[in-house]
Tab-separated table of C-alpha atoms in Angstrom:
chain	number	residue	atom	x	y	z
A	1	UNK	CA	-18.685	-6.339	-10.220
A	2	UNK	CA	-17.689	-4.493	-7.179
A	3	UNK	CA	-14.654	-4.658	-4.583
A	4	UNK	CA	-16.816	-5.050	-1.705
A	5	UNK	CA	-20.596	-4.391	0.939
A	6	UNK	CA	-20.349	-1.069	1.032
A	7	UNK	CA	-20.481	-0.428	-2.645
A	8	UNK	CA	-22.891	-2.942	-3.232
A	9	UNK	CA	-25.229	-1.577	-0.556
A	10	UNK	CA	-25.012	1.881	-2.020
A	11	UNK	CA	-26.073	0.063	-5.300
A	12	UNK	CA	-29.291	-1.419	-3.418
A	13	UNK	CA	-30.255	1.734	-1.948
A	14	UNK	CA	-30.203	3.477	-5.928
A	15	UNK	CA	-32.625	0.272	-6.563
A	16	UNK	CA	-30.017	-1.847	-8.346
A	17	UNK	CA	-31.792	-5.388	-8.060
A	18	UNK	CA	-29.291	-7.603	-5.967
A	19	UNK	CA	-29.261	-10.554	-8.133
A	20	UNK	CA	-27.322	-8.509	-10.462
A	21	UNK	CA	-24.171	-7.554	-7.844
A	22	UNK	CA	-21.595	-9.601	-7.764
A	23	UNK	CA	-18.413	-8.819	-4.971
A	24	UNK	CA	-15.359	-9.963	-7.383
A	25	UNK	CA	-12.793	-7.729	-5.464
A	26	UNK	CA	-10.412	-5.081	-7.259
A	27	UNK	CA	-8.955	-7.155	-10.275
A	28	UNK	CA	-5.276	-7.427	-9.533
A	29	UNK	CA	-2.475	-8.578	-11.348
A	30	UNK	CA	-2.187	-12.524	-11.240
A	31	UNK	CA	1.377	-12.848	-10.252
A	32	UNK	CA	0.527	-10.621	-7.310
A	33	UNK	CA	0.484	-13.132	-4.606
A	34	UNK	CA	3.498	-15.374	-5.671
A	35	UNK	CA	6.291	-14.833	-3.694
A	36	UNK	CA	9.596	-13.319	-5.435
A	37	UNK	CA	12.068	-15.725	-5.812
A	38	UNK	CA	15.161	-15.400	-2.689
A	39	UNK	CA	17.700	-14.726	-5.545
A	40	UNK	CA	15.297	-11.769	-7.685
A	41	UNK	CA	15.376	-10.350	-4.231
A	42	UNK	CA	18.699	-10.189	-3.126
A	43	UNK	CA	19.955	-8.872	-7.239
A	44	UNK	CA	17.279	-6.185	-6.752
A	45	UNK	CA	18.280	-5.330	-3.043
A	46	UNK	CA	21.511	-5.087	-4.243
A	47	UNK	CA	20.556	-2.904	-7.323
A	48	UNK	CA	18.662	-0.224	-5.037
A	49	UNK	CA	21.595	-0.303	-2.910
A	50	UNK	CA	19.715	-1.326	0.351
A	51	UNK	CA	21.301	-1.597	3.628
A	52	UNK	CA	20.356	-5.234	5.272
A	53	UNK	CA	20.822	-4.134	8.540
A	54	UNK	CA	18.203	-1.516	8.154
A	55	UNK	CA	14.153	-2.304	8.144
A	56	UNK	CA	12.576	-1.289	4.594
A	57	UNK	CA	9.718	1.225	4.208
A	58	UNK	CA	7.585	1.575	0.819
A	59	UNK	CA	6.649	5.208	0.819
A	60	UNK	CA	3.746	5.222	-1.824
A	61	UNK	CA	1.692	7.666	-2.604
A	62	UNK	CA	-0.211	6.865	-6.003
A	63	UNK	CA	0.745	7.274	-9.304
A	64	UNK	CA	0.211	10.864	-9.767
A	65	UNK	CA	2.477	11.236	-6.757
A	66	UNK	CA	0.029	13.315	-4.617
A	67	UNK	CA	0.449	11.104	-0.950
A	68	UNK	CA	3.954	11.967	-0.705
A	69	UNK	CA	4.274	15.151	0.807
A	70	UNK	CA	7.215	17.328	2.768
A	71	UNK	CA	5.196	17.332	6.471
A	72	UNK	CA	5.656	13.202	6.479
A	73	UNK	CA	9.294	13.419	5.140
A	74	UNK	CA	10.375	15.704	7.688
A	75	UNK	CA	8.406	13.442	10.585
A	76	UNK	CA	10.030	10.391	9.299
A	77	UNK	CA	13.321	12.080	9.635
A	78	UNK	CA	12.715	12.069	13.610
A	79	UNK	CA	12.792	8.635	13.773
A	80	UNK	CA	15.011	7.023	16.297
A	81	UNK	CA	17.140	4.590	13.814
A	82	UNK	CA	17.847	4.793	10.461
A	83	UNK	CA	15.897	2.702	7.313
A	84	UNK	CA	15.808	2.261	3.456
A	85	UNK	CA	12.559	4.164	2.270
A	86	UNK	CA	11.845	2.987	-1.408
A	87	UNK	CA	9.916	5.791	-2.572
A	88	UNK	CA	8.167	5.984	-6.066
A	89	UNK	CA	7.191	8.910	-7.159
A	90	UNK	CA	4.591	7.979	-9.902
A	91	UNK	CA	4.638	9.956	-13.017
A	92	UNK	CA	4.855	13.360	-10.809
A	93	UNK	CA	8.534	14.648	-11.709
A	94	UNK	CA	8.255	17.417	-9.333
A	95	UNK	CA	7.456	14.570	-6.131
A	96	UNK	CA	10.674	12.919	-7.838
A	97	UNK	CA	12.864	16.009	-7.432
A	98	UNK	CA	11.410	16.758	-3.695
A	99	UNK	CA	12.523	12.769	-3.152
A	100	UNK	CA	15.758	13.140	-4.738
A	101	UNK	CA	16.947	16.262	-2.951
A	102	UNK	CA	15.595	14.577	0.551
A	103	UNK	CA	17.721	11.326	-0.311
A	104	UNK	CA	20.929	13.805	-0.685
A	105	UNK	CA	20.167	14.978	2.965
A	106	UNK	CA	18.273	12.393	4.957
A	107	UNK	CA	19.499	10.111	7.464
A	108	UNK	CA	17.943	7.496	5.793
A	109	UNK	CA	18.888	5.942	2.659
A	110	UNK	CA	16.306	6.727	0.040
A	111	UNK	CA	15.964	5.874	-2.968
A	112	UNK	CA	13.524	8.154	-5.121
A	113	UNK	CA	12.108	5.985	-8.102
A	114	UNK	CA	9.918	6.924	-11.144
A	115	UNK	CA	7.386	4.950	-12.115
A	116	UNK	CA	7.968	1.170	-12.161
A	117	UNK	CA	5.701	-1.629	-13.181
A	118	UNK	CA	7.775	-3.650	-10.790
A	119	UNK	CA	5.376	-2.979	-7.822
A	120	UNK	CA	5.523	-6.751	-6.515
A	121	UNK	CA	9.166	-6.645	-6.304
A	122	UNK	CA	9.055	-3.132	-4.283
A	123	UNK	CA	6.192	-5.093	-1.818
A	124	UNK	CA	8.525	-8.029	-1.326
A	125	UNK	CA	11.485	-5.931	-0.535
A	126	UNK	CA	9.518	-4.071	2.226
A	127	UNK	CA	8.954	-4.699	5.799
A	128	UNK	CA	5.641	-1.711	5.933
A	129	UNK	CA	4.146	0.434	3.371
A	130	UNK	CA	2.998	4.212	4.197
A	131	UNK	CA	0.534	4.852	1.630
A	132	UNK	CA	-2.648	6.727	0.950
A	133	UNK	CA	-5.837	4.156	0.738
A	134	UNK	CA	-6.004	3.925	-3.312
A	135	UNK	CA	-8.122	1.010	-3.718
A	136	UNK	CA	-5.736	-1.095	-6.670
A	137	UNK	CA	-2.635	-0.476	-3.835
A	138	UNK	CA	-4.975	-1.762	-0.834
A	139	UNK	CA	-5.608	-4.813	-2.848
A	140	UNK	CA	-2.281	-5.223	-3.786
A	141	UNK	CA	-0.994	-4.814	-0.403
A	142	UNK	CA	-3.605	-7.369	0.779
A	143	UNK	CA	-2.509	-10.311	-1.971
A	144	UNK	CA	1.030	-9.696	-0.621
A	145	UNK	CA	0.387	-9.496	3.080
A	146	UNK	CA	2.292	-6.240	3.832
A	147	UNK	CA	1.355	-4.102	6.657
A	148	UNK	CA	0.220	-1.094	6.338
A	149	UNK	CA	0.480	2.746	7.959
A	150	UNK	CA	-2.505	5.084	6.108
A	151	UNK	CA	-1.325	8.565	6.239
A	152	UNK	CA	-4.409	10.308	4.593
A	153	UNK	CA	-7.225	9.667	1.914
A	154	UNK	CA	-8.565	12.253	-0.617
A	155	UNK	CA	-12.506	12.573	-0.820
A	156	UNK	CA	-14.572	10.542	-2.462
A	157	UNK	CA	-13.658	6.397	-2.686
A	158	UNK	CA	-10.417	6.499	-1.024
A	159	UNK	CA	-12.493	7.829	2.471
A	160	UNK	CA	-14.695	4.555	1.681
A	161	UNK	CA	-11.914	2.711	1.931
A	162	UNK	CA	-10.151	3.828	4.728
A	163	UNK	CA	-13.361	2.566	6.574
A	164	UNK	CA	-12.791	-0.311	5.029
A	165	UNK	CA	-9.153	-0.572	6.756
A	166	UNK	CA	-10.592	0.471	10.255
A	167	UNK	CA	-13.538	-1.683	10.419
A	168	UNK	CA	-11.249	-5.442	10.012
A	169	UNK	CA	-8.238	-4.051	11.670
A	170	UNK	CA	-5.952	-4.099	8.547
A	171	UNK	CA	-3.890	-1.433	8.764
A	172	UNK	CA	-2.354	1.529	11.414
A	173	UNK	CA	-4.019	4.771	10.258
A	174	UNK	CA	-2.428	8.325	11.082
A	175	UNK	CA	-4.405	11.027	12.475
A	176	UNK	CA	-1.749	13.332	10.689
A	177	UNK	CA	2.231	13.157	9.772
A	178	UNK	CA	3.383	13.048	13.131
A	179	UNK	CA	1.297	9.993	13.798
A	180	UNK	CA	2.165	8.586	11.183
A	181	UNK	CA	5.529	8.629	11.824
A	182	UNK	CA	4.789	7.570	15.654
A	183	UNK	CA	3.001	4.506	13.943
A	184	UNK	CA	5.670	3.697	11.829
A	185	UNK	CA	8.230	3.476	14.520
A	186	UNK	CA	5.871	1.194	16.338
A	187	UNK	CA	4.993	-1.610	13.955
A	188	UNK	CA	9.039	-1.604	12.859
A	189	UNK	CA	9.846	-2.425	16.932
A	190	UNK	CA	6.921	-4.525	17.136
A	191	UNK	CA	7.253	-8.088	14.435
A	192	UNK	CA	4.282	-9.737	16.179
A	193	UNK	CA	2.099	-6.806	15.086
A	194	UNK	CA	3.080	-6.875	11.858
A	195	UNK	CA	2.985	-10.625	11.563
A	196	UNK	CA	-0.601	-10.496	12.451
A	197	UNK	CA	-1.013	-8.057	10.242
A	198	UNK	CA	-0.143	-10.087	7.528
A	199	UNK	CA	-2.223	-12.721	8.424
A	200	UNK	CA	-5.235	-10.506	8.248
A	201	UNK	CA	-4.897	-8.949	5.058
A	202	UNK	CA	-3.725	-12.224	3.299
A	203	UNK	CA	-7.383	-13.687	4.873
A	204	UNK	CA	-9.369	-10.535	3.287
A	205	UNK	CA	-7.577	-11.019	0.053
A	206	UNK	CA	-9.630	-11.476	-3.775
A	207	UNK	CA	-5.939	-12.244	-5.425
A	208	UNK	CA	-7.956	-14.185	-8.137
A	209	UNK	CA	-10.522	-11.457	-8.794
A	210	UNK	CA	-9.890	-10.603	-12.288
A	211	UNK	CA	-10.710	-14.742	-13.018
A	212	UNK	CA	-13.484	-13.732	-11.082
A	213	UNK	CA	-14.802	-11.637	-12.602
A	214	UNK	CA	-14.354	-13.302	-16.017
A	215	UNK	CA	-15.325	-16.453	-14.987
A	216	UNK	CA	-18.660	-14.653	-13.980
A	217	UNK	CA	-19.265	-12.718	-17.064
A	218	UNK	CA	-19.034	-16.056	-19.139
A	219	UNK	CA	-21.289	-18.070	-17.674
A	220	UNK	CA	-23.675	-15.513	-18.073
């Protein structure tokens, strides 16, 4: 059970039969794709002390913490307006002091997080996500239709699927932090973008892959 062609033609080439592939997509959780009720959003707005006036970044960089890094804070700091930049940190308590320390300087109001199995509120709150390609927050990010900026991708998976990204046009990607930030600035001016980009990933979604993927495994 695989997320998608490329893996499953690197499983032909190592003489896999192809009867026995089957592209479920990354096994998400199934709330993912409901939308957050208007009231859960405005109590949690309120609780992260958000500014409404201001667009809304998710700042992600996996749950170890290791695509959030002090070249892309300073970057976003030359932005031309000011935003809310939810930023979790994972379980990396070092990322979470860098955050906090930024928050108590930056223009923009941050708000440094640990670890929160409340992703799908953080998504619905947001207006773009900077992230690293991970492929669970790609998926997610798909089921909920937010745009994304890539800022980098470590070796291995995450450089499959960043070619992923660039080959259906779902996402901005950053030649480096200063592009990133350049990108940023550009889909927050541009809503038509950004609606489009919605569109797409919500049509390359697999929000129902983990009933996929079961519903496959039992009728075998």
């Amino acid at each position: 059970f695989l997320p998608g062609q490329t893996e499953c033609r690197k499983l032909v080439s190592m003489n896999v039969p192809r009867e026995k592939i089957f592209l479920s997509g990354i096994p998400i959780h199934p709330d993912m794709a409901d939308p957050v009720a208007d009231a859960d959003l405005a109590v949690a707005r309120r609780s992260f002390g958000l500014d409404p006036d201001r667009h809304t970044l998710l700042l992600m960089g996996g749950s170890r913490g290791l695509g959030i890094r002090k070249g892309l804070l300073w970057e976003l700091e030359h932005l031309p307006f000011a935003v809310n930049i939810l930023a979790p940190a994972g379980t990396n308590m070092s990322v979470l002091e860098v955050l906090r320390r930024w928050s108590a300087e930056s223009k923009h109001n941050v708000v440094p997080l640990e670890f929160s199995s409340d992703i799908r509120t953080l998504y619905a709150m947001s207006d773009l996500a900077v992230t690293k390609p991970g492929g669970l927050t790609l998926a997610e990010c798909m089921a909920v239709g937010l745009p994304m900026v890539i800022q980098h991708a470590l070796p291995g998976q995450e450089r499959h699927n960043l070619e992923f990204v660039r080959d259906r046009g779902l996402g901005e990607i950053g030649a480096g932090p200063a592009d990133v930030a350049s990108r940023v600035h550009a889909l927050l001016m541009d809503p038509g973008r950004r609606a489009q980009l919605k569109l797409r990933l919500k049509c390359h979604a697999r929000p129902n892959a983990a009933f996929t993927v079961v519903d496959q495994l039992l009728s075998r």
